[in-house]
CSV table of C-alpha atoms in Angstrom, one decimal:
chain,number,residue,atom,x,y,z
A,322,MET,CA,0.0,-0.1,-0.1
A,323,THR,CA,1.3,3.5,-1.0
A,324,THR,CA,0.3,6.8,0.2
A,325,GLU,CA,0.4,9.9,-2.1
A,326,ASN,CA,0.9,13.5,-1.1
A,327,THR,CA,-1.9,15.6,-0.2
A,328,ARG,CA,-4.2,17.0,-2.8
A,329,THR,CA,-5.9,20.1,-2.1
A,330,TYR,CA,-9.5,21.3,-2.9
A,331,ASP,CA,-11.9,23.7,-2.0
A,332,VAL,CA,-14.6,21.3,-1.6
A,333,ILE,CA,-14.5,17.5,-0.8
A,334,VAL,CA,-17.9,15.5,-1.4
A,335,ILE,CA,-18.0,12.1,-0.1
A,336,GLY,CA,-20.7,10.3,-2.2
A,337,ALA,CA,-21.7,10.8,-5.9
A,338,GLY,CA,-25.3,9.7,-5.5
A,339,PRO,CA,-27.9,12.6,-6.6
A,340,VAL,CA,-27.2,14.6,-3.4
A,341,GLY,CA,-23.3,14.4,-3.7
A,342,GLU,CA,-23.7,15.4,-7.3
A,343,ASN,CA,-25.8,18.4,-6.8
A,344,VAL,CA,-23.8,19.7,-3.9
A,345,ALA,CA,-20.5,19.5,-6.0
A,346,ASP,CA,-22.4,20.9,-9.0
A,347,ARG,CA,-23.5,24.0,-7.0
A,348,THR,CA,-19.9,24.5,-5.5
A,349,SER,CA,-17.9,23.9,-8.8
A,350,ALA,CA,-20.4,26.5,-10.5
A,351,ALA,CA,-19.7,28.9,-7.7
A,352,GLY,CA,-16.0,28.8,-8.8
A,353,LEU,CA,-14.7,26.3,-6.0
A,354,SER,CA,-12.4,23.5,-7.1
A,355,THR,CA,-14.5,20.3,-6.1
A,356,VAL,CA,-13.8,16.5,-5.8
A,357,ILE,CA,-16.2,13.8,-5.4
A,358,VAL,CA,-15.0,10.4,-3.7
A,359,GLU,CA,-17.4,7.4,-4.6
A,360,SER,CA,-16.9,3.7,-3.8
A,361,GLU,CA,-19.7,2.2,-5.7
A,362,LEU,CA,-21.5,3.5,-8.9
A,363,ALA,CA,-21.6,7.3,-9.7
A,364,GLY,CA,-25.5,8.0,-9.4
A,365,GLY,CA,-26.0,6.4,-6.3
A,366,GLU,CA,-28.8,4.3,-4.9
A,367,CYS,CA,-31.6,6.2,-6.7
A,368,SER,CA,-30.2,5.4,-10.2
A,369,TYR,CA,-29.4,1.8,-9.8
A,370,TRP,CA,-31.5,0.2,-6.8
A,371,ALA,CA,-34.3,2.5,-6.0
A,372,CYS,CA,-36.2,5.1,-7.5
A,373,GLU,CA,-35.4,4.5,-11.0
A,374,PRO,CA,-35.5,0.7,-11.4
A,375,SER,CA,-38.5,0.4,-8.9
A,376,LYS,CA,-40.5,3.0,-11.0
A,377,ALA,CA,-39.5,1.0,-14.2
A,378,LEU,CA,-40.9,-2.4,-12.5
A,379,LEU,CA,-44.2,-0.6,-11.4
A,380,ARG,CA,-45.0,1.6,-14.3
A,381,PRO,CA,-46.2,-1.4,-16.6
A,382,ALA,CA,-48.2,-2.8,-13.5
A,383,LEU,CA,-49.9,0.4,-12.9
A,384,LEU,CA,-50.7,1.2,-16.4
A,385,ARG,CA,-52.3,-1.8,-17.0
A,386,ALA,CA,-54.2,-1.8,-13.9
A,387,ASP,CA,-55.8,1.6,-15.3
A,388,ALA,CA,-56.1,0.4,-18.9
A,389,VAL,CA,-58.1,-2.8,-18.1
A,390,HIS,CA,-60.8,-0.9,-17.1
A,391,VAL,CA,-61.0,1.5,-20.2
A,392,PRO,CA,-63.9,0.8,-22.4
A,393,GLY,CA,-62.8,-0.6,-25.6
A,394,LEU,CA,-59.2,-1.4,-24.3
A,395,GLY,CA,-59.7,-3.9,-21.5
A,396,HIS,CA,-59.9,-6.8,-23.7
A,397,ALA,CA,-56.3,-5.9,-25.2
A,398,VAL,CA,-54.4,-5.9,-22.0
A,399,ARG,CA,-55.9,-8.7,-19.7
A,400,GLY,CA,-53.2,-11.3,-20.3
A,401,PRO,CA,-50.1,-11.2,-18.1
A,402,LEU,CA,-47.3,-8.6,-18.3
A,403,ASP,CA,-44.3,-9.5,-20.5
A,404,THR,CA,-42.0,-10.0,-17.6
A,405,GLU,CA,-38.9,-10.1,-19.9
A,406,ALA,CA,-39.8,-7.0,-21.4
A,407,VAL,CA,-40.3,-5.3,-18.3
A,408,LEU,CA,-37.3,-6.5,-16.6
A,409,ALA,CA,-35.3,-5.3,-19.7
A,410,HIS,CA,-37.0,-1.8,-19.5
A,411,ARG,CA,-35.9,-1.9,-15.9
A,412,ASP,CA,-32.4,-2.6,-17.0
A,413,ARG,CA,-32.4,0.2,-19.4
A,414,MET,CA,-33.4,2.6,-16.8
A,415,SER,CA,-30.8,1.6,-14.5
A,416,ALA,CA,-28.2,2.1,-17.4
A,417,ASP,CA,-27.4,-2.0,-17.1
A,418,TRP,CA,-25.6,-0.7,-13.7
A,419,LYS,CA,-23.1,1.1,-15.6
A,420,ASP,CA,-22.2,4.6,-14.5
A,421,ASP,CA,-20.4,6.0,-17.8
A,422,GLY,CA,-23.1,8.6,-18.4
A,423,GLN,CA,-22.9,9.9,-14.7
A,424,VAL,CA,-19.0,10.0,-14.8
A,425,GLU,CA,-19.3,12.0,-18.2
A,426,TRP,CA,-21.6,14.5,-16.7
A,427,ILE,CA,-19.4,14.8,-13.5
A,428,LYS,CA,-16.3,15.6,-15.7
A,429,SER,CA,-18.3,17.9,-17.8
A,430,ALA,CA,-19.3,19.9,-14.9
A,431,GLY,CA,-15.6,20.5,-14.1
A,432,ILE,CA,-15.6,18.3,-11.1
A,433,ASP,CA,-13.1,15.6,-10.2
A,434,LEU,CA,-14.1,12.2,-9.3
A,435,LEU,CA,-12.0,9.6,-7.3
A,436,ARG,CA,-12.8,5.9,-6.9
A,437,GLY,CA,-12.3,4.5,-3.6
A,438,HIS,CA,-13.8,4.6,-0.1
A,439,GLY,CA,-13.6,7.9,1.6
A,440,ARG,CA,-13.1,8.5,5.3
A,441,LEU,CA,-12.7,11.7,7.5
A,442,ALA,CA,-9.3,11.7,8.9
A,443,GLY,CA,-9.5,14.7,11.1
A,444,GLU,CA,-10.6,18.5,10.7
A,445,ARG,CA,-11.2,19.1,6.9
A,446,GLU,CA,-9.0,15.9,6.0
A,447,VAL,CA,-10.2,12.8,4.1
A,448,SER,CA,-8.3,9.7,3.2
A,449,VAL,CA,-9.4,7.8,0.3
A,450,GLN,CA,-8.6,3.9,-0.4
A,451,THR,CA,-8.6,3.4,-4.0
A,452,PRO,CA,-9.4,0.1,-5.5
A,453,ALA,CA,-5.9,-0.5,-6.5
A,454,GLY,CA,-4.9,-0.4,-2.6
A,455,HIS,CA,-3.4,3.2,-2.5
A,456,THR,CA,-4.4,5.6,0.0
A,457,LEU,CA,-4.9,9.2,-1.1
A,458,ARG,CA,-4.8,12.2,1.3
A,459,LEU,CA,-7.2,15.1,0.4
A,460,ARG,CA,-7.6,18.4,2.2
A,461,ALA,CA,-10.2,20.8,2.0
A,462,ARG,CA,-10.0,24.5,2.1
A,463,HIS,CA,-13.6,25.4,2.9
A,464,ALA,CA,-15.9,22.1,3.3
A,465,VAL,CA,-16.4,18.3,3.5
A,466,ALA,CA,-20.2,17.1,2.7
A,467,LEU,CA,-21.0,13.9,3.7
A,468,CYS,CA,-23.5,12.5,1.1
A,469,THR,CA,-23.3,8.9,1.8
A,470,GLY,CA,-27.0,8.2,2.3
A,471,SER,CA,-28.7,5.3,3.8
A,472,ARG,CA,-29.0,1.5,3.4
A,473,ALA,CA,-31.5,-1.1,4.3
A,474,ALA,CA,-31.9,-1.8,7.7
A,475,LEU,CA,-32.1,-5.8,8.7
A,476,PRO,CA,-33.9,-7.0,11.6
A,477,PRO,CA,-31.8,-8.8,14.3
A,478,LEU,CA,-32.9,-12.3,13.7
A,479,PRO,CA,-30.6,-15.4,14.6
A,480,GLY,CA,-28.7,-16.6,11.6
A,481,ILE,CA,-29.8,-13.8,9.1
A,482,GLU,CA,-26.2,-13.4,7.7
A,483,ASN,CA,-27.0,-17.0,6.5
A,484,LEU,CA,-30.3,-16.2,5.1
A,485,ARG,CA,-29.4,-14.3,2.2
A,486,PRO,CA,-32.7,-12.1,2.2
A,487,TRP,CA,-33.5,-9.6,-0.1
A,488,THR,CA,-33.2,-5.9,0.5
A,489,SER,CA,-34.5,-2.8,-1.6
A,490,ARG,CA,-31.4,-3.6,-3.8
A,491,GLU,CA,-31.9,-7.2,-4.5
A,492,ALA,CA,-35.9,-6.5,-4.9
A,493,THR,CA,-35.0,-3.8,-7.7
A,494,SER,CA,-32.3,-5.7,-9.5
A,495,ALA,CA,-33.5,-9.4,-9.5
A,496,ARG,CA,-33.2,-11.3,-12.7
A,497,LYS,CA,-36.6,-13.0,-12.5
A,498,PRO,CA,-39.6,-13.2,-10.5
A,499,PRO,CA,-39.5,-15.8,-7.6
A,500,ARG,CA,-42.4,-18.2,-7.8
A,501,ARG,CA,-43.2,-17.0,-4.0
A,502,LEU,CA,-42.1,-13.9,-2.3
A,503,ALA,CA,-42.4,-12.9,1.4
A,504,VAL,CA,-42.5,-9.4,1.9
A,505,ALA,CA,-41.9,-8.2,5.7
A,506,GLY,CA,-42.6,-4.5,6.0
A,507,ALA,CA,-45.9,-2.5,5.3
A,508,GLY,CA,-43.9,0.9,4.5
A,509,VAL,CA,-43.3,2.3,0.8
A,510,VAL,CA,-40.7,-0.2,-0.1
A,511,GLY,CA,-42.7,-3.1,1.3
A,512,VAL,CA,-46.0,-2.0,-0.7
A,513,GLU,CA,-44.3,-1.0,-3.9
A,514,MET,CA,-42.3,-4.2,-4.5
A,515,ALA,CA,-45.4,-6.4,-3.6
A,516,THR,CA,-47.3,-4.5,-6.2
A,517,ALA,CA,-44.6,-5.0,-8.7
A,518,TRP,CA,-43.5,-8.7,-8.0
A,519,GLN,CA,-47.3,-9.7,-7.8
A,520,ALA,CA,-48.0,-8.2,-11.3
A,521,LEU,CA,-44.9,-9.9,-12.6
A,522,GLY,CA,-46.2,-13.2,-11.6
A,523,SER,CA,-44.8,-13.9,-8.1
A,524,ARG,CA,-47.4,-15.1,-5.5
A,525,VAL,CA,-46.6,-12.4,-2.8
A,526,THR,CA,-47.2,-12.7,0.9
A,527,LEU,CA,-47.0,-9.2,2.6
A,528,LEU,CA,-46.7,-9.3,6.3
A,529,ALA,CA,-47.2,-6.0,8.4
A,530,ARG,CA,-46.3,-5.7,11.9
A,531,GLY,CA,-49.1,-3.0,12.9
A,532,GLU,CA,-52.9,-2.9,11.8
A,533,ARG,CA,-52.4,-1.4,8.4
A,534,LEU,CA,-50.5,-0.5,5.4
A,535,LEU,CA,-48.3,2.8,5.2
A,536,PRO,CA,-48.8,3.4,8.7
A,537,ARG,CA,-47.4,7.0,8.7
A,538,MET,CA,-50.0,8.1,6.2
A,539,GLU,CA,-53.9,8.8,6.6
A,540,PRO,CA,-55.6,5.3,7.1
A,541,PHE,CA,-57.6,5.5,4.1
A,542,ALA,CA,-54.8,5.4,1.9
A,543,GLY,CA,-53.5,2.1,3.4
A,544,GLU,CA,-57.1,0.6,3.1
A,545,LEU,CA,-57.2,1.5,-0.6
A,546,VAL,CA,-54.0,-0.2,-1.2
A,547,THR,CA,-54.7,-3.4,0.7
A,548,GLU,CA,-57.8,-3.7,-1.3
A,549,ARG,CA,-56.2,-3.5,-4.5
A,550,LEU,CA,-53.3,-5.9,-3.4
A,551,ARG,CA,-55.8,-8.4,-2.3
A,552,GLU,CA,-57.7,-8.3,-5.6
A,553,ALA,CA,-54.5,-8.9,-7.6
A,554,GLY,CA,-54.0,-12.1,-5.6
A,555,ALA,CA,-51.5,-11.1,-3.0
A,556,ASP,CA,-51.9,-12.6,0.7
A,557,VAL,CA,-51.8,-9.7,3.0
A,558,ARG,CA,-51.5,-10.2,6.6
A,559,PHE,CA,-51.8,-7.7,9.8
A,560,ASN,CA,-50.3,-7.9,13.2
A,561,VAL,CA,-47.8,-10.3,12.4
A,562,SER,CA,-43.9,-10.2,12.0
A,563,VAL,CA,-41.2,-12.9,11.3
A,564,VAL,CA,-39.2,-14.2,14.6
A,565,ALA,CA,-37.1,-16.8,13.0
A,566,ALA,CA,-36.0,-17.7,9.3
A,567,GLU,CA,-33.8,-20.1,7.9
A,568,ARG,CA,-32.8,-21.1,3.9
A,569,ALA,CA,-33.0,-24.8,3.5
A,570,ARG,CA,-30.6,-26.7,1.4
A,571,ASP,CA,-33.2,-26.8,-1.6
A,572,GLY,CA,-32.9,-23.0,-1.4
A,573,GLU,CA,-36.6,-22.4,0.1
A,574,VAL,CA,-37.0,-19.7,2.9
A,575,ARG,CA,-38.7,-21.3,5.8
A,576,THR,CA,-40.0,-18.6,8.6
A,577,THR,CA,-41.6,-18.7,11.7
A,578,LEU,CA,-44.3,-16.0,12.5
A,579,SER,CA,-45.3,-14.1,15.7
A,580,ASP,CA,-48.6,-15.7,15.6
A,581,GLY,CA,-47.2,-19.0,15.4
A,582,GLY,CA,-47.8,-19.7,12.1
A,583,GLU,CA,-45.3,-20.7,9.4
A,584,LEU,CA,-44.6,-19.3,6.0
A,585,THR,CA,-42.4,-21.0,3.0
A,586,ALA,CA,-41.0,-18.7,0.2
A,587,ASP,CA,-38.7,-18.9,-2.3
A,588,GLU,CA,-37.5,-15.4,-1.6
A,589,ILE,CA,-37.8,-12.9,1.4
A,590,LEU,CA,-37.8,-9.1,1.3
A,591,PHE,CA,-37.1,-7.5,4.4
A,592,ALA,CA,-38.4,-3.7,4.2
A,593,THR,CA,-38.3,-2.7,7.7
A,594,GLY,CA,-36.3,0.7,7.4
A,595,ARG,CA,-33.1,2.3,7.0
A,596,ALA,CA,-29.9,3.0,8.4
A,597,PRO,CA,-27.3,5.8,7.8
A,598,ARG,CA,-24.2,4.9,5.8
A,599,SER,CA,-21.9,6.4,8.4
A,600,GLU,CA,-20.5,3.5,10.1
A,601,ASP,CA,-17.1,3.7,8.5
A,602,VAL,CA,-16.6,7.6,7.2
A,603,GLY,CA,-14.2,8.5,9.9
A,604,LEU,CA,-17.0,10.1,12.3
A,605,ASP,CA,-14.9,9.1,15.3
A,606,THR,CA,-11.9,11.4,13.8
A,607,VAL,CA,-14.1,14.4,14.6
A,608,GLY,CA,-15.9,13.4,17.7
A,609,LEU,CA,-18.9,11.7,16.4
A,610,ALA,CA,-20.2,8.2,16.8
A,611,PRO,CA,-19.6,5.8,13.7
A,612,GLY,CA,-23.1,4.7,12.4
A,613,ASP,CA,-25.4,7.2,13.9
A,614,TRP,CA,-27.3,9.6,12.0
A,615,ILE,CA,-25.9,12.8,11.5
A,616,ALA,CA,-27.7,16.0,13.0
A,617,THR,CA,-27.4,19.4,11.1
A,618,ASP,CA,-29.0,23.0,11.5
A,619,ASP,CA,-31.0,24.3,8.6
A,620,SER,CA,-27.8,25.1,6.7
A,621,LEU,CA,-27.0,21.6,6.7
A,622,THR,CA,-24.0,22.2,8.8
A,623,VAL,CA,-22.9,19.6,11.4
A,624,THR,CA,-23.8,21.0,14.7
A,625,ALA,CA,-21.5,18.7,16.9
A,626,VAL,CA,-18.4,19.9,14.9
A,627,PRO,CA,-17.1,23.5,15.4
A,628,GLY,CA,-15.8,25.5,12.7
A,629,ASN,CA,-18.7,25.5,10.1
A,630,TRP,CA,-16.7,23.1,7.5
A,631,LEU,CA,-18.4,19.8,7.8
A,632,TYR,CA,-21.8,19.3,6.1
A,633,ALA,CA,-24.2,16.3,6.0
A,634,VAL,CA,-26.7,16.3,3.0
A,635,GLY,CA,-29.4,13.7,2.1
A,636,ASP,CA,-30.6,10.7,4.0
A,637,VAL,CA,-27.6,10.5,6.3
A,638,ASN,CA,-28.9,13.4,8.3
A,639,ARG,CA,-32.5,11.8,8.6
A,640,ARG,CA,-34.1,15.2,8.2
A,641,ALA,CA,-36.3,13.9,5.2
A,642,LEU,CA,-35.6,10.6,3.5
A,643,PHE,CA,-36.4,11.4,0.0
A,644,THR,CA,-34.4,11.6,-3.3
A,645,HIS,CA,-35.9,15.1,-4.1
A,646,GLN,CA,-35.7,16.3,-0.5
A,647,GLY,CA,-31.9,15.2,-0.6
A,648,LYS,CA,-31.3,17.2,-4.0
A,649,TYR,CA,-33.2,20.2,-2.2
A,650,GLN,CA,-30.9,20.0,0.5
A,651,ALA,CA,-27.8,20.0,-1.6
A,652,ARG,CA,-28.9,23.0,-3.5
A,653,ILE,CA,-29.0,24.8,0.1
A,654,ALA,CA,-25.6,23.3,1.2
A,655,GLY,CA,-24.0,24.5,-1.9
A,656,ALA,CA,-25.4,27.9,-1.5
A,657,VAL,CA,-24.2,27.9,1.9
A,658,ILE,CA,-20.6,26.7,1.2
A,659,GLY,CA,-20.3,29.4,-1.6
A,660,ALA,CA,-21.4,32.3,0.6
A,661,ARG,CA,-19.1,31.1,3.3
A,662,ALA,CA,-16.3,30.8,0.9
A,663,ARG,CA,-16.8,34.3,-0.3
A,664,GLY,CA,-16.9,35.6,3.4
A,665,GLU,CA,-20.5,36.5,3.3
A,666,GLU,CA,-22.7,36.4,6.4
A,667,LEU,CA,-25.5,33.9,6.1
A,668,ASP,CA,-29.1,34.9,6.1
A,669,THR,CA,-30.8,31.6,7.5
A,670,GLY,CA,-34.4,33.0,8.0
A,671,ARG,CA,-37.3,31.3,6.7
A,672,TRP,CA,-37.2,32.3,3.0
A,673,ALA,CA,-33.6,32.5,2.8
A,674,PRO,CA,-31.6,30.4,0.0
A,675,HIS,CA,-29.5,29.3,2.9
A,676,SER,CA,-32.4,27.7,5.0
A,677,SER,CA,-33.6,24.0,4.4
A,678,THR,CA,-37.0,25.0,5.7
A,679,ALA,CA,-39.0,22.4,3.4
A,680,ASP,CA,-37.7,19.5,5.3
A,681,THR,CA,-39.9,20.2,8.1
A,682,GLU,CA,-43.0,22.5,6.4
A,683,ALA,CA,-43.8,20.5,3.4
A,684,VAL,CA,-42.2,17.3,2.3
A,685,PRO,CA,-44.0,15.7,-0.7
A,686,GLY,CA,-44.0,12.0,-1.2
A,687,VAL,CA,-45.6,9.4,-3.7
A,688,VAL,CA,-46.4,5.8,-3.2
A,689,PHE,CA,-46.4,4.1,-6.8
A,690,THR,CA,-48.7,1.4,-5.9
A,691,ASP,CA,-52.3,0.7,-7.3
A,692,PRO,CA,-53.9,3.1,-6.5
A,693,GLU,CA,-51.1,5.7,-6.3
A,694,VAL,CA,-51.0,7.5,-2.7
A,695,ALA,CA,-49.5,11.2,-2.7
A,696,SER,CA,-49.1,13.3,0.6
A,697,VAL,CA,-47.4,16.5,1.8
A,698,GLY,CA,-47.4,18.1,4.9
A,699,LEU,CA,-49.4,17.0,8.1
A,700,THR,CA,-51.8,14.0,8.6
A,701,VAL,CA,-54.7,14.3,11.0
A,702,ARG,CA,-52.6,12.3,13.5
A,703,GLU,CA,-49.7,14.5,13.2
A,704,ALA,CA,-51.7,17.6,13.6
A,705,GLU,CA,-53.6,16.0,17.0
A,706,ARG,CA,-49.9,15.3,18.3
A,707,ALA,CA,-48.9,18.7,17.5
A,708,GLY,CA,-51.8,20.4,19.3
A,709,ARG,CA,-52.9,22.0,16.0
A,710,ALA,CA,-56.5,22.8,15.5
A,711,VAL,CA,-57.4,21.7,11.9
A,712,GLU,CA,-60.4,21.3,9.7
A,713,VAL,CA,-60.5,18.0,7.7
A,714,VAL,CA,-62.2,18.0,4.4
A,715,ASP,CA,-62.6,14.8,2.6
A,716,TYR,CA,-63.6,14.1,-0.9
A,717,GLU,CA,-64.4,10.9,-2.9
A,718,ILE,CA,-62.4,11.5,-6.1
A,719,GLY,CA,-64.3,9.1,-8.1
A,720,HIS,CA,-67.3,11.5,-8.0
A,721,LEU,CA,-65.3,14.0,-10.5
A,722,ALA,CA,-66.0,13.6,-14.4
A,723,GLY,CA,-62.0,13.8,-14.8
A,724,ALA,CA,-61.9,10.8,-12.8
A,725,LEU,CA,-64.4,8.7,-14.4
A,726,GLN,CA,-62.8,9.6,-18.0
A,727,TYR,CA,-59.6,8.3,-16.5
A,728,ARG,CA,-61.2,5.0,-15.5
A,729,PRO,CA,-65.0,4.4,-15.2
A,730,ASP,CA,-64.6,2.4,-11.9
A,731,TYR,CA,-62.4,4.9,-10.2
A,732,ARG,CA,-62.1,4.8,-6.5
A,733,GLY,CA,-59.8,7.4,-4.6
A,734,LYS,CA,-60.1,9.9,-1.8
A,735,ALA,CA,-58.8,13.2,-1.1
A,736,ARG,CA,-58.2,15.0,2.0
A,737,VAL,CA,-56.8,18.4,3.0
A,738,LEU,CA,-56.1,19.9,6.5
A,739,ILE,CA,-56.8,23.6,7.0
A,740,ASP,CA,-55.4,25.5,9.8
A,741,ARG,CA,-58.2,26.9,11.7
A,742,ASP,CA,-56.4,30.2,13.0
A,743,ARG,CA,-54.5,31.1,9.8
A,744,GLN,CA,-56.8,29.6,7.1
A,745,VAL,CA,-54.1,28.0,5.0
A,746,VAL,CA,-53.8,24.5,3.9
A,747,VAL,CA,-51.2,22.3,6.1
A,748,GLY,CA,-51.7,18.9,4.9
A,749,ALA,CA,-53.1,17.0,1.9
A,750,THR,CA,-53.1,13.3,1.0
A,751,PHE,CA,-54.5,11.9,-2.0
A,752,ALA,CA,-55.2,8.1,-3.1
A,753,GLY,CA,-56.3,7.0,-6.4
A,754,PRO,CA,-55.2,6.4,-9.8
A,755,GLY,CA,-52.9,9.1,-11.2
A,756,VAL,CA,-53.0,11.3,-8.0
A,757,GLY,CA,-49.2,11.7,-8.0
A,758,GLU,CA,-49.6,14.6,-10.4
A,759,LEU,CA,-51.8,16.6,-7.8
A,760,LEU,CA,-49.1,16.7,-5.4
A,761,TYR,CA,-47.1,19.9,-6.4
A,762,SER,CA,-50.1,22.0,-6.5
A,763,ALA,CA,-50.9,20.9,-2.7
A,764,THR,CA,-47.0,21.5,-1.9
A,765,VAL,CA,-47.2,25.2,-3.2
A,766,ALA,CA,-50.5,25.9,-1.5
A,767,ILE,CA,-48.8,24.5,1.8
A,768,THR,CA,-45.4,26.3,1.4
A,769,ALA,CA,-46.4,29.5,0.1
A,770,GLU,CA,-49.2,29.7,2.9
A,771,VAL,CA,-51.8,30.7,0.4
A,772,PRO,CA,-55.0,31.8,2.0
A,773,VAL,CA,-57.7,29.3,1.3
A,774,GLU,CA,-60.0,32.3,0.0
A,775,ARG,CA,-57.2,33.1,-2.5
A,776,LEU,CA,-57.1,29.2,-3.7
A,777,TRP,CA,-60.8,29.9,-5.1
A,778,HIS,CA,-59.0,32.0,-7.7
A,779,ALA,CA,-56.9,29.0,-8.9
A,780,VAL,CA,-59.2,27.4,-11.3
A,781,PRO,CA,-58.8,23.8,-12.2
A,782,ALA,CA,-59.4,22.6,-16.0
A,783,PHE,CA,-62.4,20.5,-16.5
A,784,PRO,CA,-62.6,17.5,-16.8
A,785,THR,CA,-59.4,16.8,-14.8
A,786,ILE,CA,-58.8,15.1,-11.4
A,787,SER,CA,-57.2,18.4,-10.2
A,788,GLU,CA,-60.7,19.7,-10.2
A,789,VAL,CA,-60.8,17.7,-6.8
A,790,TRP,CA,-59.6,21.3,-5.4
A,791,LEU,CA,-62.8,23.2,-6.4
A,792,ARG,CA,-64.8,20.5,-4.6
A,793,LEU,CA,-62.8,20.3,-1.5
A,794,LEU,CA,-63.1,24.0,-1.3
A,795,GLU,CA,-66.8,24.0,-2.0
A,796,ILE,CA,-67.2,21.3,0.9
A,797,ARG,CA,-65.4,23.5,3.3
A,798,ARG,CA,-67.4,26.8,2.6
A,799,ASP,CA,-70.7,24.7,2.7
A,800,SER,CA,-70.0,23.2,6.1
């Protein structure tokens, strides 16, 4: 092993996923010399094992679910999906797990890319272990940004290291559908992958530890998803978890459940949460605990490390575990680093470009199941816990002409929460086919604090599903 002399940059970014790329893009555009260190594929989890491949698997399933109910079209789409074609599309959307395009973009943006495992080695210092066994030393004049993301968290089951379970990575990159797939987990990954593989021919058993799917969302969302999964042939079970599992010599996975039952499958997916990728990034060299989530302030600066030089951006700070939120944080962090490098005083007020307020006020998310679920802001339960007085307004989306044009048997529901004192929308949840496209309007309404009376003047086109906004406002005014 050899060690090179120290290379100096203005900014060092550890992690070349969408978050790290966006931080580096902003700092490079600000005239700061920037390097990204990446140990896997440039483009990160989202490009190869999460957002892109999962949506490629889900899109054909959801499109067929809609098309089969459209008059004049249903007979043409009732057969099984072409699994080989769907998986080939998934492979294309994942760039066949090659990062040539991402590397080309990084270079075109004037950013250096170092392949290897990067670790903090003290204040503004990073060591990089390269694939060839060399150790490179890097020093940052202004900032180091940890953009290492998160990974699937496996439950502490005895012998799990020999079980070879699926995580989100295996679930999005599998080469063929398993005949029987057990899914442990009722959150977004669990329900999306159950939807995808059931549609591709697997016999799916979905195990929910609690009483409903999507427990962090409004109850009606999980109820609609449960109904459609069961109609598609999935076995959805509640109040049950895996307490023991082993892979037999014949390859089967044999599980013991908390209710005393047993379940045999060909593969088991654990979709039971995320953990930070911070266990081996040198946190101990700056007084932090390896493996912990990294706390930051609204400028994405690590609060426990003095000197305003260390940033944690994206999943690793646990503020909001979505790719779009991580990219938003990256834009904030890039602006902060650039401003501090120029010696400017930061304005981190509520509407300042240096303040990551959207991580708490209006975090949007879409679950790409049948039906889709889209939400932003507070749920009723969260409002109650926070002591917020809200009006709850519900509407059956299937009553809209635009929804019936979408599919004649449309089933879905919309809910908005209105702050009683300020008379602005503070939460919205939509469940139904195609509702993901409603989410940005709700996000704008919440973020901009548009008065409800002013929303009356935002006229939705007829006949579209977005007309649900008019109906919600009518119900609220007439109540």
